[in-house]
mmCIF file of C-alpha atoms in Angstrom:
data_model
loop_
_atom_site.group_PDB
_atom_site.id
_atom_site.type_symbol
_atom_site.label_atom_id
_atom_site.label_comp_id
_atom_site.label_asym_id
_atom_site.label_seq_id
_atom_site.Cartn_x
_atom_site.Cartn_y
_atom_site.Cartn_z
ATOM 1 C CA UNK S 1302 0.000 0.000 0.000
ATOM 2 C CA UNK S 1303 2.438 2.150 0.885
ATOM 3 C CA UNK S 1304 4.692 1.254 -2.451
ATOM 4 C CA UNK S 1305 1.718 2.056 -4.692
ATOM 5 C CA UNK S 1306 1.276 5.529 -3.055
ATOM 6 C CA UNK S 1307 4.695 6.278 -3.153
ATOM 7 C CA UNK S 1308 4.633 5.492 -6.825
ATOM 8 C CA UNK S 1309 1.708 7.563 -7.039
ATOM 9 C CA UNK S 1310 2.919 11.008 -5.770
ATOM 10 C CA UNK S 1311 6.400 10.190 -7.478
ATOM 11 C CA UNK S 1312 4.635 10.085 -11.284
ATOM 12 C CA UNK S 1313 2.310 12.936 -10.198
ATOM 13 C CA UNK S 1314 5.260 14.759 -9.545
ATOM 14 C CA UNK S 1315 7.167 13.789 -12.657
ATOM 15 C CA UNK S 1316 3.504 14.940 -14.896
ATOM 16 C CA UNK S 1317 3.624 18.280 -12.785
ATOM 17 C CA UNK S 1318 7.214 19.091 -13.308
ATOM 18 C CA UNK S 1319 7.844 17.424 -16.918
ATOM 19 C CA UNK S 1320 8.965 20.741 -18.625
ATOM 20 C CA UNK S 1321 11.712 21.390 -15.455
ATOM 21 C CA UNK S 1322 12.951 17.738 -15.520
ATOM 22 C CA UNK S 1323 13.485 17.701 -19.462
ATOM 23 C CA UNK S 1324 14.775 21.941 -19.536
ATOM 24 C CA UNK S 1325 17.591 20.099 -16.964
ATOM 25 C CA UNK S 1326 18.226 17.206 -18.941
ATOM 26 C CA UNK S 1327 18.869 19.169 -21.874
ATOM 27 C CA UNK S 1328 21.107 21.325 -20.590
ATOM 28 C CA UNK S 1329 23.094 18.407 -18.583
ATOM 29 C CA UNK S 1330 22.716 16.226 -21.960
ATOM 30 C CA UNK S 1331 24.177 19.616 -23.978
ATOM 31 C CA UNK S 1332 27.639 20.018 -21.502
ATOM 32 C CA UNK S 1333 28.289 16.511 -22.183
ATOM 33 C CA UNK S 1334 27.863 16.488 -25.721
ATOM 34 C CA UNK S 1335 30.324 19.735 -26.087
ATOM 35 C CA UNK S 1336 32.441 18.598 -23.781
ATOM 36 C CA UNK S 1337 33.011 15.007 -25.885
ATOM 37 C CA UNK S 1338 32.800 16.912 -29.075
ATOM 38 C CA UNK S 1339 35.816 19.436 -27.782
ATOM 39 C CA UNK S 1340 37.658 16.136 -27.180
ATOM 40 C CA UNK S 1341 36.837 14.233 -29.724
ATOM 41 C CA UNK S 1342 39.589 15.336 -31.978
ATOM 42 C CA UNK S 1343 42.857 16.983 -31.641
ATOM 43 C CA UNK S 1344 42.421 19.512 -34.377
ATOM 44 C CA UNK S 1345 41.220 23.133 -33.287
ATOM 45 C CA UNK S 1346 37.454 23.792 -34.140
ATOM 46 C CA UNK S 1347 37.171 26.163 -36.744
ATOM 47 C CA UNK S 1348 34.197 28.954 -36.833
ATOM 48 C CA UNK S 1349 32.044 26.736 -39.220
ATOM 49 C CA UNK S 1350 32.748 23.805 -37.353
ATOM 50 C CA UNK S 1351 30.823 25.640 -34.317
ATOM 51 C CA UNK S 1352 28.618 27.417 -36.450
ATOM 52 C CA UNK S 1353 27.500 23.572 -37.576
ATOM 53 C CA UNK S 1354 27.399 22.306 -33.648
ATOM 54 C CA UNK S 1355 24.862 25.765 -32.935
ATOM 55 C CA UNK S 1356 22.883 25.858 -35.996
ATOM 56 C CA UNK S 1357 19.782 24.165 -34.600
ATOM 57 C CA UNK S 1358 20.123 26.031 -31.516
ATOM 58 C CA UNK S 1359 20.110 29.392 -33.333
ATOM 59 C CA UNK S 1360 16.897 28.493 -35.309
ATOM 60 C CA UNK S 1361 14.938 27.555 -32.103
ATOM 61 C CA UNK S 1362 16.219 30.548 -30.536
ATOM 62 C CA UNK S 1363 15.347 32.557 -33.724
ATOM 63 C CA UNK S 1364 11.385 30.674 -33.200
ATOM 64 C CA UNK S 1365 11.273 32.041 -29.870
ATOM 65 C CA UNK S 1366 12.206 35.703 -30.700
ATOM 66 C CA UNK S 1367 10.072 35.541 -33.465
ATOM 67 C CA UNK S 1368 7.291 35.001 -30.839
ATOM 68 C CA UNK S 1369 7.469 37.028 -27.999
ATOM 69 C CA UNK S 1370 6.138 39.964 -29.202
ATOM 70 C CA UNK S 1371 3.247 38.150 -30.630
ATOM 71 C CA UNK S 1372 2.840 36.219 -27.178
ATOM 72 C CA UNK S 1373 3.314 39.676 -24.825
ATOM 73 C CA UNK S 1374 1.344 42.244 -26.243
ATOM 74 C CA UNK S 1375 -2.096 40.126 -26.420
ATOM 75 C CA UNK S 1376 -1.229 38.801 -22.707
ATOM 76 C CA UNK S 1377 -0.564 42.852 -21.747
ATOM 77 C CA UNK S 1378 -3.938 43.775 -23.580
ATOM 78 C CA UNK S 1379 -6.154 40.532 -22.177
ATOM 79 C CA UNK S 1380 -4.296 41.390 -18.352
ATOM 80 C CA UNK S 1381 -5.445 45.244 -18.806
ATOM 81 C CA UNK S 1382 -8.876 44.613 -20.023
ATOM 82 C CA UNK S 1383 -9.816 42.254 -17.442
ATOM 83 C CA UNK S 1384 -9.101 44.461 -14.411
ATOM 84 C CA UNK S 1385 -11.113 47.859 -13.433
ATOM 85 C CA UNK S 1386 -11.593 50.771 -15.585
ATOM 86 C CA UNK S 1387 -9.962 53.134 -12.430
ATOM 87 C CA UNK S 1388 -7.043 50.948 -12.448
ATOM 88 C CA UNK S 1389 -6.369 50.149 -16.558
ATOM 89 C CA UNK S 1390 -5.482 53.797 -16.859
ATOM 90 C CA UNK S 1391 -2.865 53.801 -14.628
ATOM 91 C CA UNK S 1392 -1.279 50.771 -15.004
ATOM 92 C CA UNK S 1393 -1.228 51.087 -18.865
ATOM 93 C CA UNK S 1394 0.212 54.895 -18.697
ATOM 94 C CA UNK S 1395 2.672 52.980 -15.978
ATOM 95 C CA UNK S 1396 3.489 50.311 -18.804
ATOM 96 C CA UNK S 1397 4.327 52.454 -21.446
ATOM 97 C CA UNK S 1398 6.067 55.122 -19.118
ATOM 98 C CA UNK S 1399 8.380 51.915 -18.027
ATOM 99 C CA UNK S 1400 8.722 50.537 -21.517
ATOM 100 C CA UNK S 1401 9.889 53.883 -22.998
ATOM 101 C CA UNK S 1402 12.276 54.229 -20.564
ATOM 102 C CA UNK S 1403 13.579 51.307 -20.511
ATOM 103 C CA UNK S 1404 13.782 51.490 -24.571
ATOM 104 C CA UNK S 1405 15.662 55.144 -24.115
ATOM 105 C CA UNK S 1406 18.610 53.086 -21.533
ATOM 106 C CA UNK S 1407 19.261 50.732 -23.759
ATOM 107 C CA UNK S 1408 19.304 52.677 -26.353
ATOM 108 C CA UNK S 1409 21.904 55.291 -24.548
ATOM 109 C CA UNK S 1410 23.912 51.859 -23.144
ATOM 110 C CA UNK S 1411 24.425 50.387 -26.688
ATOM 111 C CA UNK S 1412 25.821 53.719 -28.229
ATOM 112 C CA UNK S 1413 28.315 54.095 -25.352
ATOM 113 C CA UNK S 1414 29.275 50.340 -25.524
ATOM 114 C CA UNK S 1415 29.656 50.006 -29.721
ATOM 115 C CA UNK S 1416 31.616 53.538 -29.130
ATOM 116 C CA UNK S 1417 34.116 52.665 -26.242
ATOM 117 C CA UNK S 1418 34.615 48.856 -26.824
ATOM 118 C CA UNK S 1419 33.801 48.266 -30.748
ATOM 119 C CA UNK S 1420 32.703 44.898 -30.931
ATOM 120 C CA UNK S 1421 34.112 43.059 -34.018
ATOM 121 C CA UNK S 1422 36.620 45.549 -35.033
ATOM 122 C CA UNK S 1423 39.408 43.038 -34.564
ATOM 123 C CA UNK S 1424 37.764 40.106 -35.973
ATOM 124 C CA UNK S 1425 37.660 40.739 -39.809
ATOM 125 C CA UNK S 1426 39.674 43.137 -41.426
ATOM 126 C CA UNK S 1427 38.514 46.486 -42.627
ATOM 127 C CA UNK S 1428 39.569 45.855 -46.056
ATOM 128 C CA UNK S 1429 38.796 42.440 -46.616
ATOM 129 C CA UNK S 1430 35.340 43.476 -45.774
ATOM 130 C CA UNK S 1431 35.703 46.265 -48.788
ATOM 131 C CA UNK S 1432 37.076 43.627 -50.795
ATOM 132 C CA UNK S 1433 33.979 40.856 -50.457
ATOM 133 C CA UNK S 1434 31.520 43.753 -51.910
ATOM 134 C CA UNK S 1435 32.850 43.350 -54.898
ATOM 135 C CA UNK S 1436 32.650 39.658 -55.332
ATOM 136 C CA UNK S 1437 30.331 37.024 -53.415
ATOM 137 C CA UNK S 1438 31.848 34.073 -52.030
ATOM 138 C CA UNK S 1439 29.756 31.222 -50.810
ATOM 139 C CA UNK S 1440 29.170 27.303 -50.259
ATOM 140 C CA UNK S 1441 26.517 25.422 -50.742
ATOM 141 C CA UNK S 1442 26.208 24.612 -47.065
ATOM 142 C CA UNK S 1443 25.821 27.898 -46.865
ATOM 143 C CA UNK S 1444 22.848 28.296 -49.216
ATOM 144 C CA UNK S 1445 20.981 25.764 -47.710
ATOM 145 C CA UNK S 1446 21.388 26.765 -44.704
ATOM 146 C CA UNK S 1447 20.235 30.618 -45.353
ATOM 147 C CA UNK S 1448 17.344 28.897 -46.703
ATOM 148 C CA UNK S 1449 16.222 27.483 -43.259
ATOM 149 C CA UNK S 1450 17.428 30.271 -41.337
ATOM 150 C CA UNK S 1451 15.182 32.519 -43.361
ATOM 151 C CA UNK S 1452 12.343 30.346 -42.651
ATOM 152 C CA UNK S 1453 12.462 31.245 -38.920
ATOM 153 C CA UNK S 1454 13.109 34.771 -38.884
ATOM 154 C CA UNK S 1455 13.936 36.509 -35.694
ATOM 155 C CA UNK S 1456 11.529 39.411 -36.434
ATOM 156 C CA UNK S 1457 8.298 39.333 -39.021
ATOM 157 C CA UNK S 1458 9.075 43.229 -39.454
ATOM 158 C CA UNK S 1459 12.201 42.601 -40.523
ATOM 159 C CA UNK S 1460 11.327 39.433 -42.148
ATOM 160 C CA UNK S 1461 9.184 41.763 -44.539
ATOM 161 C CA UNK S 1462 11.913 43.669 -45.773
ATOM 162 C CA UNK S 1463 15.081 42.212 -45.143
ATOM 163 C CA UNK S 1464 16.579 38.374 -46.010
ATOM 164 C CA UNK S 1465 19.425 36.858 -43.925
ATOM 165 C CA UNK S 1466 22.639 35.724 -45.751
ATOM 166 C CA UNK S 1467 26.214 34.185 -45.097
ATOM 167 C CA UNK S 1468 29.086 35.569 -46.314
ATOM 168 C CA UNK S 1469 32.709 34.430 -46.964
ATOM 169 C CA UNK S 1470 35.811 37.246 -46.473
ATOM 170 C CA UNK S 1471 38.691 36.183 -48.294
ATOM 171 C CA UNK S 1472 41.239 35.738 -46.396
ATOM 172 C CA UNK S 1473 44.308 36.460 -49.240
ATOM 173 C CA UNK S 1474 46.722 34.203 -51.284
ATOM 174 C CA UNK S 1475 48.531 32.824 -48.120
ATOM 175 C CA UNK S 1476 47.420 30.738 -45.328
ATOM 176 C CA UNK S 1477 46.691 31.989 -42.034
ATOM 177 C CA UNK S 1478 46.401 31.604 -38.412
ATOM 178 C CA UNK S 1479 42.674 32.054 -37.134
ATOM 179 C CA UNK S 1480 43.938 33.573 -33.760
ATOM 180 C CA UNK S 1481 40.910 32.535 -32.091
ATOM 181 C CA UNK S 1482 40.644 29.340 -32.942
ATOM 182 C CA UNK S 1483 44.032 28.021 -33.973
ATOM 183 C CA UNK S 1484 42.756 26.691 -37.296
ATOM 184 C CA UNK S 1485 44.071 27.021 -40.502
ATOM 185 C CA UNK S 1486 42.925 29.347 -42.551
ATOM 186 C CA UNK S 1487 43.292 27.995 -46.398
ATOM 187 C CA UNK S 1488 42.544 30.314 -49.737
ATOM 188 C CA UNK S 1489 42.166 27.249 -51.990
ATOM 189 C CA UNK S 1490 39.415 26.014 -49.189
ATOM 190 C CA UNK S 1491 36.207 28.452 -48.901
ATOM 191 C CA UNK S 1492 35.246 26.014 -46.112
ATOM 192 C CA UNK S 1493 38.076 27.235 -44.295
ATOM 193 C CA UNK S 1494 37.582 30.905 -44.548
ATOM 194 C CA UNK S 1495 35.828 33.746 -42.815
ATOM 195 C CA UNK S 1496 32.529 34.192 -42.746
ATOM 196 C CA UNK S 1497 29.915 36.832 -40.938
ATOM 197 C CA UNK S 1498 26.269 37.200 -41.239
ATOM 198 C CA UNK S 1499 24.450 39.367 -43.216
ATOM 199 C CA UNK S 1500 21.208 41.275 -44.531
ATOM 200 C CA UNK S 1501 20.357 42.317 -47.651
ATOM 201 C CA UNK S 1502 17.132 44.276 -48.896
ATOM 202 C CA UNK S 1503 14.288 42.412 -50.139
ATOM 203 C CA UNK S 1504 11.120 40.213 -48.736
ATOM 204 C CA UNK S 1505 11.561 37.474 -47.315
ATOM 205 C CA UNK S 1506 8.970 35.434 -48.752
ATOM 206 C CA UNK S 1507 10.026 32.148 -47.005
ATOM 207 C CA UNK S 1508 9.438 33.716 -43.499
ATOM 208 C CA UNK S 1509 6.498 35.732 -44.050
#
């Protein structure tokens, strides 16, 4: 009797807390997997070797951006609506009076971070960036890939005006050292090479 209720409250607990129990096993099952993968060989990783190892986690995250503000403003709206007409007013004049200022600090933070610390400046060279506007470099992993990614836009705004793409830099006629990686950089290997993500103008039909 006492076995059976045990069992009981134990698989009641396990229904109640299923999303918990399988958000922790992911993230226990994802450390192990990148910490046999690091070890796994005794080449460096290159960029597109972790770009490959993230790619599915960038298109779920990509799913989930692509849904909060679909999710938060009907939840805001339904949440103000239900409660009293003396107390809508000021909690919605409270909402947007915390959501514009909140929009204005991060705002003011980003400006003073891109202009003091200049993320990416040392990453790809100013003129190798010059240099892939006037010819477009790219794999057919690369394609495909765009393909999906554009599938599961981050933003349906921007999704309506703007595609994602990869693009290769070239890195020059000699081989190099990828100084954050340790792997070799080869010219006669586009797999090997730079690469950084952009946008270009247009719909992007696939998302929409």
């Amino acid at each position: 009797m006492n076995s059976k209720k045990v069992k009981t409250i134990l698989v009641g607990s396990l229904k109640e807390n299923i999303l918990t129990i399988a958000t922790l096993a992911g993230v226990i099952i994802g450390v192990i997997l990148g910490v046999g993968l690091k070890n796994s060989t005794d080449e460096p990783w290159s960029r597109r070797d972790a770009m490959y190892v993230s790619y599915i986690g960038k298109l779920f995250l990509n799913m989930l951006k692509c849904v909060i503000i679909p999710l938060i403003i009907p939840s805001l709206i339904a949440s103000i609506g239900s409660m009293d007409l003396s107390l809508s007013g000021k909690v919605g004049l409270r909402a947007v009076a915390y959501y514009m200022a909140t929009t204005v600090l991060a705002v003011i933070l980003g400006i003073i971070l891109v202009v003091s610390i200049r993320p990416g400046a040392g990453g790809i060279a100013e003129e190798d960036l010059q240099s892939e506007t006037t010819k477009r470099n790219i794999t057919t992993a690369d394609t495909l890939m765009d393909l999906l990614r554009n599938c599961f836009p981050p933003n349906i705004i921007q999704a309506s005006l703007q595609q994602h793409k990869t693009e290769l830099v070239y890195p020059g006629e000699n081989k190099t050292i990828d100084s954050a990686t340790g792997a070799t950089i080869d010219p006669e290997v586009k797999t090997t090479w730079m690469f950084k993500s952009a946008w270009s103008n247009g719909t992007n039909i696939l998302g929409l």
